[in-house]
Amino acid sequence: MADYQTFDHDVLVIGAGGAGLRAAIEAAGAGVSVGLVCKSLLGKAHTVMAEGGMAAAIGNVDDRDNWKVHFTDTLRGGQYVNNWRMAELHAKEAPDRVKELEAWGALFDRTKDGRILQRNFGGHRYPRLAHVGDRTGLEMIRTLQDHGIHQGIDVHMEVTVTTLLKRGDRVCGALAYDRQQGQFRLFRAKAIVLATGGVGRAYQITSNSWEYSGDGQALAYEAGAALMDMEFIQFHPTGMVWPPSVRGILVTEGVRGEGGVLLNNRGERFMFGDIPDNYKAQTADNPEEGWRYTQGDKNARRPPELLTRDHVARCIVREVREGRGSPHGGVFLDIQWIKEKLPNAAEHIRKKLPSMYHQFKQLADIDITKQPMEIGPTTHYIMGGIRVDGDSQMSNVPGLYAAGESAAGLHGANRLGGNSLSDLLVFGKRAGEYAARFAKDNPAVAPDAGEVNERITEALAPLERKNGESPYRIQQDLQTMMQDLVGIVRQEDEMVRAAEGLAKLKERATRVSAAGNRQYNPGWHTAIDLKNLLTVSEAVILSAIARKESRGGHFRDDYPEKKPEFGGHNHLINRAADGSMKLVAQPIPPMPDELKRIVEEMK
Amino acid sequence: MAKATFSILRGEAGGGQLVDYTTEVTEGMVVLDAVHQIQAESAGDLACRWNCKAGKCGSCSAEIDGQPRLMCMTRLNQLDLTKPVTIEPMKAFPHFKDLVTDVSWNYRVKKGITKFTPRKPDAADGTWRMHQEDVDRAQEFRKCIECFLCQDVCHVLRDHHLHDEFIGPRFLVYTANLEMNPIDTENRLDELRKLHGIGYCNITKCCTKVCPEEIKITDNAIIPLKERVVDHAFDPLAKLIGLVTGKIPGP
Ligand SMILES: Cc1cc2nc3c(=O)[nH]c(=O)nc-3n(C[C@H](O)[C@H](O)[C@H](O)COP(=O)(O)OP(=O)(O)OC[C@H]3O[C@@H](n4cnc5c(N)ncnc54)[C@H](O)[C@@H]3O)c2cc1C
Ligand code: SF4
Ligand code: SF4
Ligand code: FES
């Protein structure tokens, strides 16, 4: 009989980033008891790293903005495979969610008349991102955290969930261990919200931390929930490339929003040479107009550097492949040039982009007010994830909800910058609200004690096993493989090789062992996370092979065009009865006429 | 390739000793890279916290060659690699294992500070009007990434262990952020003096020196708070205004 402690909550929220915190606050406000679990300390989740801002059509800077424009921008960016209901709710509700943060203590940068300031970002027609310098995520998570600690939520920090438990169809709890002592905890809950973030650790070059091992997606999949759109991964165009130890760390899009330009080694602004047709009408065709746009000229069109991320990232890859890259395999991002335009440029840059200034100065010995940066694409975000109902955020497993990056739908094939932070608020709130309602309407059911014991034994196996493989080694091999074979430019034969490679890695993972004891043992933790990374990687590979076209974050060398026959469905991944992974194409339900009209009007 | 040796504190609460690890160093490496490399090569169970690797989350605080710093923002080329680089956990908090300490006290302290309470919205749509100049001050304090390095160096906590009586520089910064939020209506000056021990701070400025966010903790947060506390405690008129408005005018 394994040893564990039991906790009872009406609603258990797994993950304490923006989505999880917002869900917990909402559920607690609805009067149910709430437990909040996270792998790191409170306030350290990925959300803290977000830089540029959160998108909401408040219209403070340009009053032509409204939810309809935001809605259509989101669909256009997502190449129309988005869950249109989520895109609608998001565009309508984001303004209230952002304003609410101010009532909880957030202090955004201000317009001249004292309102929330908004900045330009790729794919957004008008300046739309509420922000605080380039540390918006910190502002958001701290505001939610500092508000949340007074709402009677039970927080379990440094606790990792390893399994979701079910009785019949319904979820009824989760098994976890605390990272400090290595003791197990059984959470019994009437409803569970997954807000565990993304999968970036499956790749070698990434802006994501160790936490992003796809836990939520894998746990949900194991519990019978469908995953959707797993082929759509966003490679952010601007990650650091040099020195090697910082490769992948994000350089905010805000740099381009403030006038930064992309140059190849011949000093050409290559983005002007490749503007997709459906963006031509709204993109500047000369540098002067682009500059005016970044400085708030409402009659100017945005510079091509601010096209969607998938496109910019691919243009950079092309420049590098064709020999026009920077010395360390990237291209140049130059903001210092604005000194030609602004008298106090250096000070302006430091004020608008303080953490970028800091980051380059400290980590790369580069002064961005004097020198260009070297940048290249980095794995950043997954648009796909757990499939949910647009209104309630419930998965197909009763009582199991998902929100934030772990859920799929809002962003379609490509996410617009700034649409994640607002996503967390809008759908975190909704998930919390509906989970609380579910908990009120349904009685508690007890998890099966036998299953709990079995799962604990399974989790402890890497510690018991001697002289097995190092979890770090297998993780590295997986990362290299995904980077090389299922990265930013994909093709069939490489992905088939990845699928074979994955089977071998899975087999190796059954022999993994971790030295040491149960107390704060990263080797053991990595061994447990590895299983999830392998599950989500398999889902990514399977979905990417099936989508024989290029769309958004998914680009195929062998099928470089977008194909209408792929535009009408999403890919769902399910666990078959025999335990194998199955993919089906699920038609996207038709959009109501009213929304269709809006899309037409805004074309 | 060049190699360097790192002396890392290994062991569990109370015990532990410095263990030497030698590993390869490459251009641009930071201390956290070395720790990760050592983990992957020879010490799989070496405990340390980290998340962002870019100085944004405040997880990877440690004492490097005796200096409290973020491991992810400390370049190896800033250190003397001719002798072993020591990496130890923060000393102001109970040791847990290797580089990990029990920082839960900080989370309890924060909960004890009177929470943000805004005045009624200024506009019909439920929003407020604040000018950039009004929010600049509090925004400086909101840059805090809760690395707790300032707590680690403050002698009141580190040497005198007055954790029950003094909230430490981090939470003085936090209180200053609330007090200087233009729309907050609470008054935290009494609790600062009576419960949170602001009087223990004798302005040594050690906290300011280590803050990776370069927050001027002493000059911009603590000293103004101290002034307000003094005015509030000894000026009956200010006290009266405070009672009426719920807010003490700044210095
Ligand atoms: C460097 C960077 C900059 C970004 N900038 C922007 C931006 O400017 N604008 C924007 O909109 N988006 C931005 N993004 C994207 C955005 O920050 C993320 O998508 C978003 O913060 C994800 O939030 P979340 O709440 O879904 O998850 P997270 O904030 O990642 O939180 C996940 C939580 O789940 C917990 N968790 C995970 N697995 C488990 C488990 N097994 N058991 C228990 N807990 C678990 C983690 O501990 C964590 O608390 C950026 C991302 C990065 C990396
Ligand atoms: S200035 Fe005050 S708070 Fe800061 S270290 Fe010195 S005594 Fe501590
Ligand atoms: S005030 Fe500075 S040193 Fe102190 S916790 Fe915050 S960021 Fe760290
Ligand atoms: S890892 Fe985030 S501050 Fe060092």
PDB file of N, CA and C and ligand atoms in Angstrom, chain B residues 32 50-60 70-72 145, ligand 4:
ATOM      1  N   LEU B  32      24.232  29.166 -14.674  1.00  0.00           N
ATOM      2  CA  LEU B  32      23.159  28.170 -14.751  1.00  0.00           C
ATOM      3  C   LEU B  32      23.448  27.114 -15.827  1.00  0.00           C
ATOM      4  N   TRP B  50      15.029  26.883 -11.547  1.00  0.00           N
ATOM      5  CA  TRP B  50      15.171  27.816 -12.658  1.00  0.00           C
ATOM      6  C   TRP B  50      13.906  27.744 -13.498  1.00  0.00           C
ATOM      7  N   ASN B  51      13.647  28.742 -14.303  1.00  0.00           N
ATOM      8  CA  ASN B  51      12.580  28.697 -15.288  1.00  0.00           C
ATOM      9  C   ASN B  51      12.944  29.400 -16.591  1.00  0.00           C
ATOM     10  N   CYS B  52      13.165  30.718 -16.518  1.00  0.00           N
ATOM     11  CA  CYS B  52      13.185  31.499 -17.758  1.00  0.00           C
ATOM     12  C   CYS B  52      14.550  31.553 -18.422  1.00  0.00           C
ATOM     13  N   LYS B  53      15.613  31.433 -17.639  1.00  0.00           N
ATOM     14  CA  LYS B  53      16.965  31.553 -18.146  1.00  0.00           C
ATOM     15  C   LYS B  53      17.223  32.923 -18.767  1.00  0.00           C
ATOM     16  N   ALA B  54      16.471  33.915 -18.375  1.00  0.00           N
ATOM     17  CA  ALA B  54      16.664  35.247 -18.951  1.00  0.00           C
ATOM     18  C   ALA B  54      16.424  36.340 -17.922  1.00  0.00           C
ATOM     19  N   GLY B  55      16.588  36.020 -16.649  1.00  0.00           N
ATOM     20  CA  GLY B  55      16.461  37.051 -15.620  1.00  0.00           C
ATOM     21  C   GLY B  55      15.061  37.600 -15.443  1.00  0.00           C
ATOM     22  N   LYS B  56      14.060  36.810 -15.776  1.00  0.00           N
ATOM     23  CA  LYS B  56      12.700  37.336 -15.718  1.00  0.00           C
ATOM     24  C   LYS B  56      11.831  36.710 -14.645  1.00  0.00           C
ATOM     25  N   CYS B  57      12.226  35.536 -14.138  1.00  0.00           N
ATOM     26  CA  CYS B  57      11.309  34.849 -13.230  1.00  0.00           C
ATOM     27  C   CYS B  57      11.790  34.857 -11.792  1.00  0.00           C
ATOM     28  N   GLY B  58      13.074  35.116 -11.580  1.00  0.00           N
ATOM     29  CA  GLY B  58      13.586  35.174 -10.217  1.00  0.00           C
ATOM     30  C   GLY B  58      13.647  33.834  -9.509  1.00  0.00           C
ATOM     31  N   SER B  59      13.874  32.749 -10.242  1.00  0.00           N
ATOM     32  CA  SER B  59      13.907  31.424  -9.612  1.00  0.00           C
ATOM     33  C   SER B  59      15.309  30.995  -9.196  1.00  0.00           C
ATOM     34  N   CYS B  60      16.320  31.454  -9.937  1.00  0.00           N
ATOM     35  CA  CYS B  60      17.632  30.809  -9.861  1.00  0.00           C
ATOM     36  C   CYS B  60      18.622  31.524  -8.942  1.00  0.00           C
ATOM     37  N   LEU B  70      21.656  36.091  -9.668  1.00  0.00           N
ATOM     38  CA  LEU B  70      20.884  35.146 -10.466  1.00  0.00           C
ATOM     39  C   LEU B  70      21.878  34.292 -11.252  1.00  0.00           C
ATOM     40  N   MET B  71      21.724  32.985 -11.183  1.00  0.00           N
ATOM     41  CA  MET B  71      22.668  32.120 -11.904  1.00  0.00           C
ATOM     42  C   MET B  71      22.546  32.295 -13.416  1.00  0.00           C
ATOM     43  N   CYS B  72      21.336  32.615 -13.880  1.00  0.00           N
ATOM     44  CA  CYS B  72      21.145  32.691 -15.327  1.00  0.00           C
ATOM     45  C   CYS B  72      21.666  33.996 -15.914  1.00  0.00           C
ATOM     46  N   ILE B 145      11.031  40.815  -9.520  1.00  0.00           N
ATOM     47  CA  ILE B 145      10.798  39.451  -9.995  1.00  0.00           C
ATOM     48  C   ILE B 145      10.776  38.433  -8.842  1.00  0.00           C
TER      49      ILE B 145
HETATM   50  S1  FES C   4      15.936  31.325 -14.462  1.00  0.00           S
HETATM   51 FE1  FES C   4      14.521  32.955 -14.360  1.00  0.00          FE
HETATM   52  S2  FES C   4      15.676  34.479 -13.339  1.00  0.00           S
HETATM   53 FE2  FES C   4      17.128  32.915 -13.669  1.00  0.00          FE
END
